[in-house]
Short mmCIF file of C-alpha atoms and ligand atoms in Angstrom, two decimals:
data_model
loop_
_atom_site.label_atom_id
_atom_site.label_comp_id
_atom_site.label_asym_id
_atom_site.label_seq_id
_atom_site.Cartn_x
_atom_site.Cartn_y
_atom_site.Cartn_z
CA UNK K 115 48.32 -6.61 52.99
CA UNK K 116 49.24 -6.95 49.03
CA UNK K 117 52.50 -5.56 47.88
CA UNK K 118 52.45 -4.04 44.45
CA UNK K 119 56.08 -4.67 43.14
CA UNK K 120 57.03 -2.33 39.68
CA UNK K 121 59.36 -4.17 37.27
CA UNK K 122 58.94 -7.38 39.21
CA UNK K 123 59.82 -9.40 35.84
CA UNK K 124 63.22 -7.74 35.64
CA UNK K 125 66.83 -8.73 37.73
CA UNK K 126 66.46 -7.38 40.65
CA UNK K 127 62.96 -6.69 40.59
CA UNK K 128 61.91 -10.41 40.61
CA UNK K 129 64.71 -11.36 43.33
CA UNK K 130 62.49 -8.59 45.03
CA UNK K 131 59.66 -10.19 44.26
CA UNK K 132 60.81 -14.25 45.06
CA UNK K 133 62.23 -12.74 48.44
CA UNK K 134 58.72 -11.18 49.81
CA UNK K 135 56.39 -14.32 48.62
CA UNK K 136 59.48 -16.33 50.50
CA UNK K 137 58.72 -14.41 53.77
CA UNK K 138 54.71 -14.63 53.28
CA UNK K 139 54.06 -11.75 51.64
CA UNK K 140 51.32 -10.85 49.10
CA UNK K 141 52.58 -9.54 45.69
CA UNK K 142 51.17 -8.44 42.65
CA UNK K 143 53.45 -7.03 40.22
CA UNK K 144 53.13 -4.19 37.45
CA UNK K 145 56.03 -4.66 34.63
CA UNK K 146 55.76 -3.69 30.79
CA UNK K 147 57.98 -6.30 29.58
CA UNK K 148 60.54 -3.83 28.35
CA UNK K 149 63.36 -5.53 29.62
CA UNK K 150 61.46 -8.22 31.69
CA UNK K 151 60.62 -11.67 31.82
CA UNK K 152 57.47 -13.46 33.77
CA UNK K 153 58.94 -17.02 33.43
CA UNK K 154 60.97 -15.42 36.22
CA UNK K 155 57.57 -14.72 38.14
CA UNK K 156 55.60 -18.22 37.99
CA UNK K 157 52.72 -17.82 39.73
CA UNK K 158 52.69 -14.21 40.96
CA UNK K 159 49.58 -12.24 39.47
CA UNK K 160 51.21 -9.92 36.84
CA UNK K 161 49.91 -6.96 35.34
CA UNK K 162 51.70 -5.72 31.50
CA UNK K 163 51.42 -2.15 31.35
CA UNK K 164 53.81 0.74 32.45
CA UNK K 165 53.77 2.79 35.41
CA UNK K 166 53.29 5.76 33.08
CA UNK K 167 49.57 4.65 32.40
CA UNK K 168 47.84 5.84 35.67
CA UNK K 169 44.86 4.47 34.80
CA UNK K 170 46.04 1.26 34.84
CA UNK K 171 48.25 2.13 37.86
CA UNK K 172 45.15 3.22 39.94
CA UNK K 173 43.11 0.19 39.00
CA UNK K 174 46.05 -2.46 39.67
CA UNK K 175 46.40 -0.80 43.31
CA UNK K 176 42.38 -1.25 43.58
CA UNK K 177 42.08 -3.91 42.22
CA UNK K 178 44.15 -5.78 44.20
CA UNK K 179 44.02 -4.25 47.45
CA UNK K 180 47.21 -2.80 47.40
CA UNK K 181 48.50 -1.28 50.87
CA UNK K 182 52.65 -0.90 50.27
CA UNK K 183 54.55 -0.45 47.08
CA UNK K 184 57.91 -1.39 45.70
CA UNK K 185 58.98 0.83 42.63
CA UNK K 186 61.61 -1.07 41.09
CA UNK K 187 60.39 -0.06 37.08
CA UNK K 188 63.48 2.28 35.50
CA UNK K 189 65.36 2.82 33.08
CA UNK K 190 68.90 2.03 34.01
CA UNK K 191 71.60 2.19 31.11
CA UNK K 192 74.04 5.03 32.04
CA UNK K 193 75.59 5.72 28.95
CA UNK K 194 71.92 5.28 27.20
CA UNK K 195 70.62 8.35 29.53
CA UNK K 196 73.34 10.26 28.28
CA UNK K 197 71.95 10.16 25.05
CA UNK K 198 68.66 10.15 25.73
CA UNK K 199 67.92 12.24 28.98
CA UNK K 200 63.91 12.97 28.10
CA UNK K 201 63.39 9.31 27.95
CA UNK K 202 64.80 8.68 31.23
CA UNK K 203 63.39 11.90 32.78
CA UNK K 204 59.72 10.19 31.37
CA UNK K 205 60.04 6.91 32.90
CA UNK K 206 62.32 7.88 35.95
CA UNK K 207 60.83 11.01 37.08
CA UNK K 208 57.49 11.03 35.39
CA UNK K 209 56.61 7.18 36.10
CA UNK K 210 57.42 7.71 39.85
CA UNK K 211 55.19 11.09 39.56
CA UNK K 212 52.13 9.14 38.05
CA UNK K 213 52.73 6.27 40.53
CA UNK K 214 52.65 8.42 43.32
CA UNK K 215 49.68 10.06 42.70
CA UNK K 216 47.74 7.13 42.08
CA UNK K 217 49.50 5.41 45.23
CA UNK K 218 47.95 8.69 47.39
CA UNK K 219 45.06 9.11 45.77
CA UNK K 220 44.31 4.89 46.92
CA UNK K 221 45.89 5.60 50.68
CA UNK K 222 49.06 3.56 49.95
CA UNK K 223 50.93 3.71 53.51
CA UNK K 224 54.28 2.50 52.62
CA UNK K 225 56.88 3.16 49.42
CA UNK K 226 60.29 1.22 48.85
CA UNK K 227 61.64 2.73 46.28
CA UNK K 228 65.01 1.45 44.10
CA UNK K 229 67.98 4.41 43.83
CA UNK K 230 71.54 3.33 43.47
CA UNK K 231 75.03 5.12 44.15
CA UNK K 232 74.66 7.07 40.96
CA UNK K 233 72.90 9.62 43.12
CA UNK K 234 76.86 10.73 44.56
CA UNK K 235 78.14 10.79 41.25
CA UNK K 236 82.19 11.24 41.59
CA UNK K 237 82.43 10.80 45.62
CA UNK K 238 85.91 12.20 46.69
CA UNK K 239 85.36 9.96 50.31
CA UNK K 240 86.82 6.67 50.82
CA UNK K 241 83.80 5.85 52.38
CA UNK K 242 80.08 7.14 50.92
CA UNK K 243 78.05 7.97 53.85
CA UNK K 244 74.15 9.05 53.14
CA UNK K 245 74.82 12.35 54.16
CA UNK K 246 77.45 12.21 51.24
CA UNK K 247 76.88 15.17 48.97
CA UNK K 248 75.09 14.08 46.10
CA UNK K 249 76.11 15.47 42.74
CA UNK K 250 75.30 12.99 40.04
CA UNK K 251 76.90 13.13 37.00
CA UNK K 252 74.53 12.01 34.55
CA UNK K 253 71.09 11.87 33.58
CA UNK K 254 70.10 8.53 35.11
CA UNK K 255 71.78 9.59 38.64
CA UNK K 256 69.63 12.81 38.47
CA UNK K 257 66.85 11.18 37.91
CA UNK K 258 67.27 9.07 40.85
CA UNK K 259 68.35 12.04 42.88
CA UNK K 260 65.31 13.72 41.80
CA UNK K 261 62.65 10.54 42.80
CA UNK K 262 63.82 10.58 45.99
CA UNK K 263 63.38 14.29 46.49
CA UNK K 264 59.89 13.63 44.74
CA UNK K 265 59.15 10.70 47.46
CA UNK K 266 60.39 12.76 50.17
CA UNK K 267 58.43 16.00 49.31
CA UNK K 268 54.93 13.58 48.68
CA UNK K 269 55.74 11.64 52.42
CA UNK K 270 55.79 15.07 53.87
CA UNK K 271 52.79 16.04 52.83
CA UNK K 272 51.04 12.74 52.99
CA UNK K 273 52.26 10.98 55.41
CA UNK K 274 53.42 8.07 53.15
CA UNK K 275 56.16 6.12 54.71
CA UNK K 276 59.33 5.70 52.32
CA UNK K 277 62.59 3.82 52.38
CA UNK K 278 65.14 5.14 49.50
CA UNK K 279 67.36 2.00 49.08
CA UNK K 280 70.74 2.89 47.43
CA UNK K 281 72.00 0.20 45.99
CA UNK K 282 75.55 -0.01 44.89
CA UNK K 283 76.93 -2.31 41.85
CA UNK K 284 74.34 -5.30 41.68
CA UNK K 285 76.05 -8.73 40.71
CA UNK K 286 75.32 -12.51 41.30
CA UNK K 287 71.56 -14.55 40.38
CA UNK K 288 69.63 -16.59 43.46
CA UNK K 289 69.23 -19.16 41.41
CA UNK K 290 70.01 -19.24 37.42
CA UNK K 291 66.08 -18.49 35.98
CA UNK K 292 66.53 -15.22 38.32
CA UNK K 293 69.45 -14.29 36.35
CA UNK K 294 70.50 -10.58 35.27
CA UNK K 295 70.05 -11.20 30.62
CA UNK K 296 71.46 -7.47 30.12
CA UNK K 297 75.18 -6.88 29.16
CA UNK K 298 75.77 -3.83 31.12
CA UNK K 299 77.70 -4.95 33.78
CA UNK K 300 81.10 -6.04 34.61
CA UNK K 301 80.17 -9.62 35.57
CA UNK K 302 78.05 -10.10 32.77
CA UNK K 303 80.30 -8.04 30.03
CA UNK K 304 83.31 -10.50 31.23
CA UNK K 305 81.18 -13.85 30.92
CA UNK K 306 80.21 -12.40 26.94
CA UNK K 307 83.99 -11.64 26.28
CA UNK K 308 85.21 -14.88 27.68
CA UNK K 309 82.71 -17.04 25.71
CA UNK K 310 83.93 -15.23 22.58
CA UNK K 311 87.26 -16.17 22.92
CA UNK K 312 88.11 -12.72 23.63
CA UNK K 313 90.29 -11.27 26.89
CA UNK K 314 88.22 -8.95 29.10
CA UNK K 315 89.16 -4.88 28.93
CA UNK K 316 89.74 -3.07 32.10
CA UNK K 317 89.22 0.49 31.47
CA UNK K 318 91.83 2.09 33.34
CA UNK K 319 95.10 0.83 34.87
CA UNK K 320 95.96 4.26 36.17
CA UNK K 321 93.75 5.10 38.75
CA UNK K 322 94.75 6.25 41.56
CA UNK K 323 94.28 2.35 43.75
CA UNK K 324 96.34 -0.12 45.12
CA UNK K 325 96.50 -2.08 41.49
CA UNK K 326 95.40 0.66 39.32
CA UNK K 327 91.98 -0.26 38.36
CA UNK K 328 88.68 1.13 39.82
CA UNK K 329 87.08 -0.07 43.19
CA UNK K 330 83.61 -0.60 43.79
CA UNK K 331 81.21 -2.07 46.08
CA UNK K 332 79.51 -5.43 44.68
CA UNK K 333 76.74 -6.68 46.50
CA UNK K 334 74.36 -10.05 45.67
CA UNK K 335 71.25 -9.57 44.27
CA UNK K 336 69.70 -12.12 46.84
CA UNK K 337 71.63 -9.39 49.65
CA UNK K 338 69.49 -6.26 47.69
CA UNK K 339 65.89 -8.34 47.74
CA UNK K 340 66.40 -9.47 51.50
CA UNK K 341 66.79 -5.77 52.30
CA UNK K 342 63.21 -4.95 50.50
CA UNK K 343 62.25 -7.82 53.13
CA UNK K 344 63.52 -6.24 55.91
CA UNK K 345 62.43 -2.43 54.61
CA UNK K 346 59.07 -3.40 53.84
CA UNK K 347 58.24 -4.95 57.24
CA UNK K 348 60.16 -1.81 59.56
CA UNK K 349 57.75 0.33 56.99
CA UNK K 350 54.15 -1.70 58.09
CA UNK K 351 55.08 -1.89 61.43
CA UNK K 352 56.16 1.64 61.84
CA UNK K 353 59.67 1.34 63.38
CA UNK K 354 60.65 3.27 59.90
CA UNK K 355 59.29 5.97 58.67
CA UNK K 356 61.60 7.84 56.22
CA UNK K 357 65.07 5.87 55.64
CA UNK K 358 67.48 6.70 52.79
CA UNK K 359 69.92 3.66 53.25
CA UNK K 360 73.33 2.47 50.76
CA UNK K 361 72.76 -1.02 50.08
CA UNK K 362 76.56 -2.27 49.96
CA UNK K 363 78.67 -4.34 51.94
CA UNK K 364 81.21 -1.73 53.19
CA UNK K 365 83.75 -3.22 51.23
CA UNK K 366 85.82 -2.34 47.97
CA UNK K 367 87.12 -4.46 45.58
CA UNK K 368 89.08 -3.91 42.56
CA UNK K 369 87.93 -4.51 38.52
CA UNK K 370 91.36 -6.65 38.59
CA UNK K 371 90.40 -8.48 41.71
CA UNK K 372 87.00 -9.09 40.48
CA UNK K 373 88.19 -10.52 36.95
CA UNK K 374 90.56 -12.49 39.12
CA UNK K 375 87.51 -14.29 40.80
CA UNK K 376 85.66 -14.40 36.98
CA UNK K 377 88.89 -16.33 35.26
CA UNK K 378 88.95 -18.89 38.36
CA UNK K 379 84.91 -19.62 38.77
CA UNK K 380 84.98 -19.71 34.74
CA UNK K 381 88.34 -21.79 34.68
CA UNK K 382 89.95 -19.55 32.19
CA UNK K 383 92.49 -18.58 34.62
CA UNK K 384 95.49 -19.99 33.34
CA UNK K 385 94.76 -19.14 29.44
CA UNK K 386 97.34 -16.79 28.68
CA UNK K 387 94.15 -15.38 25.71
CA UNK K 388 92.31 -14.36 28.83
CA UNK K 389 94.48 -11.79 30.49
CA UNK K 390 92.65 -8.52 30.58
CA UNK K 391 93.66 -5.88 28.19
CA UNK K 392 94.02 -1.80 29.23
CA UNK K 393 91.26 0.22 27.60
CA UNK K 394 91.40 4.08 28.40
CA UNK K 395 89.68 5.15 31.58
CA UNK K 396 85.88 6.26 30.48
CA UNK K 397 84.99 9.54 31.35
CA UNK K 398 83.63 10.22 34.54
CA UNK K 399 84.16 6.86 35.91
CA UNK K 400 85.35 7.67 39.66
CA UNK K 401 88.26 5.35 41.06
CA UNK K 402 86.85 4.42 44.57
CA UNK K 403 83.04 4.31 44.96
CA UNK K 404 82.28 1.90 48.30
CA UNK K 405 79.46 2.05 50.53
CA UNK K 406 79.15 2.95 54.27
CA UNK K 407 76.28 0.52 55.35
CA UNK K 408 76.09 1.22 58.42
CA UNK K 409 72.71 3.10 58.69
CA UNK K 410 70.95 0.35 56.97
CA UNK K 411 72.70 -2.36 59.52
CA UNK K 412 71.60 0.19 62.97
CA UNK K 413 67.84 0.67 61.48
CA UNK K 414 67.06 -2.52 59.97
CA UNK K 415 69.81 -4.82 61.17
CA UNK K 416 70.16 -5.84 57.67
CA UNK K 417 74.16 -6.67 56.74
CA UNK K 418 74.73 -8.60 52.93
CA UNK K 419 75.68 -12.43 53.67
CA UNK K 420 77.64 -13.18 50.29
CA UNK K 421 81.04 -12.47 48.99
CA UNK K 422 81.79 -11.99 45.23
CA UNK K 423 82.73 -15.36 44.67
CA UNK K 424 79.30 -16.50 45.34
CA UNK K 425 78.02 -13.72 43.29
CA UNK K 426 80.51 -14.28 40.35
CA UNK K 427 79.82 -18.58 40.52
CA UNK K 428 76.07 -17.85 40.92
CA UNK K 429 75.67 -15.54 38.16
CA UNK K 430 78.20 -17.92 35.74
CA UNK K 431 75.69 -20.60 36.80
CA UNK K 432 73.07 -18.81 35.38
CA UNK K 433 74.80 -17.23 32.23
CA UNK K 434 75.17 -20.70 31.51
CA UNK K 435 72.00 -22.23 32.23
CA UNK K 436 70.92 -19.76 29.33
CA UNK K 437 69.39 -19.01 26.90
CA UNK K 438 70.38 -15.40 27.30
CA UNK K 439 68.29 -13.00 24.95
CA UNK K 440 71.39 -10.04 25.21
CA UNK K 441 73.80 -12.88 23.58
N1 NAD H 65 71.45 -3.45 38.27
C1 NAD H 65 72.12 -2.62 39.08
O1 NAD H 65 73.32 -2.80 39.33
C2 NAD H 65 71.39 -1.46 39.76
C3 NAD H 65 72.12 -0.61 40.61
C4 NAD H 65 71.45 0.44 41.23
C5 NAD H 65 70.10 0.63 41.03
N2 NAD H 65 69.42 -0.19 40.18
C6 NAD H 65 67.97 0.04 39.99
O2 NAD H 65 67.29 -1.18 40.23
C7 NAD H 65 66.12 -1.23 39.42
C8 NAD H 65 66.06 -2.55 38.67
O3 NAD H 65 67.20 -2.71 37.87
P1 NAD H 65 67.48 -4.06 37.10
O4 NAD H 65 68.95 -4.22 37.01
O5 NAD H 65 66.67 -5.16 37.67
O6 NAD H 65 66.92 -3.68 35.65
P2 NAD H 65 65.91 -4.47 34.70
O7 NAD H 65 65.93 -3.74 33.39
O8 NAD H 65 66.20 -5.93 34.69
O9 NAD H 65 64.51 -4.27 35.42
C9 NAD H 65 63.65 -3.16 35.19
C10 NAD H 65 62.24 -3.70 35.09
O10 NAD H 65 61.34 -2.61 34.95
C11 NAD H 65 60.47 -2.84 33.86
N3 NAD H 65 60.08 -1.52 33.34
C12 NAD H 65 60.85 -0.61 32.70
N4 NAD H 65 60.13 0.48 32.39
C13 NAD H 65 58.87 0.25 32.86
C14 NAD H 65 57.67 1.01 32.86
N5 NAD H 65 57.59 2.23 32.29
N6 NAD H 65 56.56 0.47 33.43
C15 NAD H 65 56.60 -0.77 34.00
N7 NAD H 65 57.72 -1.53 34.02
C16 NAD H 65 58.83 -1.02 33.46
C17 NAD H 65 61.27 -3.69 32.88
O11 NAD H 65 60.49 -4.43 31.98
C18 NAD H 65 62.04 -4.59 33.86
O12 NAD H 65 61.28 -5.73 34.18
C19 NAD H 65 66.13 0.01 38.56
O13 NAD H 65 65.32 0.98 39.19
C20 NAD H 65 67.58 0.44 38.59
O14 NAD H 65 67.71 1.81 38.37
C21 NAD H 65 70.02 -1.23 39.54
#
């Protein structure tokens, strides 16, 4: 069978994409460029066009013989969605739509499909279980709330088998082409600071945690694309047929224990320059956000195998192997 892998030239997307031709998979992969890159993708068949253009969607799926699908394709800036919520609803919500109809309309069996913890919003748990309540709290979490729902409501009526994969805060590169370009995230943000001569900013040393700065979940990228492994292959054999699963390792650590690990992999630990400075907390920025993984370790007996050291050192390896077009 041929995988059809959206965004496949992005971060995660091509870890997705490097994991299933790793295992022996077929892959063919549908990305507009928009934020992706296909020297991360040598030798995978690549289609440029969005998932918005059905047309194109539909004949990629023919075309290549397409039986399973792996919608990675988003828009994924938080703050940007704030502004912007009809551009995020279009490619979110109405790219899924379009993709799913063409995926039907073809017989596509089985859809993994990319959410993240922004679906829970502010959890008030120490622990975020699936059954969680999910209240996101802007539009990019909605819209992620709302393709599951759509995937959910389409598998009921069609059949289609689905795995909603949750992930949680994305860091580390398997190897430093794969790397994540955007300055979004913490690891990244740090690395840009740092190489400016410029001390990191923590926003928030008053939150309610053991040192006062927020707590999440990091998990490697190379942990998220072995779990699209695992997913797909439960989803063609049929031991899963609807699965909405956190992708996290269980395990919270703090912004100051993560900068920590940043200031020793980047050797700027002892520079007195490089000690974080307090920014005010951003609004809507929960203190604790960690993962339960346990349903996605009892169903797929998938559990993450790095720590964020490896993700930090891989992810400096590639920041430096560079060039980095967000620099
Ligand atoms: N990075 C994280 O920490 C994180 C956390 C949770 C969930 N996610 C989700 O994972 C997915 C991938 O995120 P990423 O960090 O790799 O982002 P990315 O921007 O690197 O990848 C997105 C890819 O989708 C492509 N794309 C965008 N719009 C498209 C469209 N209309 N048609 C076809 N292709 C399109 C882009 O060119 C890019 O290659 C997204 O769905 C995102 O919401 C990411």
């Amino acid at each position: 069978m041929t995988w059809l892998v959206t965004g496949g030239a992005g971060y995660i997307g091509a870890h997705v994409v490097t994991a299933m031709c790793g295992a022996g998979e077929s892959v063919v992969v549908l990305d507009d460029l928009s934020s992706g890159d296909p020297a991360r993708i040598p030798g995978v068949p690549l289609v440029v066009g969005s998932v918005l253009d059905g047309d194109l969607v539909g004949r990629t799926l023919r075309d290549h013989d397409v039986t399973g699908v792996v919608h990675v394709a988003a828009e994924k800036r938080v703050e940007e969605s704030v502004r912007h919520p009809l551009r995020y609803y279009r490619t979110n919500v109405e790219g899924l739509r379009v993709l799913l109809e063409q995926a039907v309309g073809v017989g596509v069996g089985a859809l993994v499909f990319s959410s993240s913890a922004a679906v829970y919003g502010m959890p008030d748990v120490d622990v975020v279980r699936e059954d969680t309540e999910c209240r996101p709290v802007n539009p990019y979490g909605t819209t992620k709330l709302v393709g599951e729902r759509m995937i959910e409501e389409v598998a009921a009526a069609t059949g289609l088998r689905y795995a909603n994969l949750r992930y949680f805060n994305v860091a580390g590169a398997a190897a430093p082409e794969l790397t994540d370009r955007g300055v979004w995230n913490l690891v990244p943000m740090v690395f840009q600071r740092l190489e400016q001569g410029l001390p990191p900013v923590v926003f928030g040393g008053g939150h309610p945690t053991p040192d006062g700065t927020c707590i999440r979940d990091f998990v490697h990228v190379a942990d998220v694309a072995s779990a699209h492994v695992a997913a797909s292959r439960a989803l063609v054999d049929g031991r899963v047929t609807a699965l909405t699963a956190n992708i996290g390792r269980g395990e919270g650590v703090s912004v100051r224990e993560v900068l920590d690990v940043i200031r020793e992999v980047t050797g700027t630990a002892g520079e007195a320059w490089a000690e974080p400075v307090l920014a005010p907390p951003r609004p809507g920025d929960p203190p604790r956000v960690v993962a339960s993984a346990d349903t996605i370790r009892a169903v797929l007996g998938w559990t993450a195998e790095h720590d964020v050291h490896d993700m930090v050192a891989s992810a400096w390896a590639g920041w430096r192997a560079g060039p980095l077009a967000a620099r």
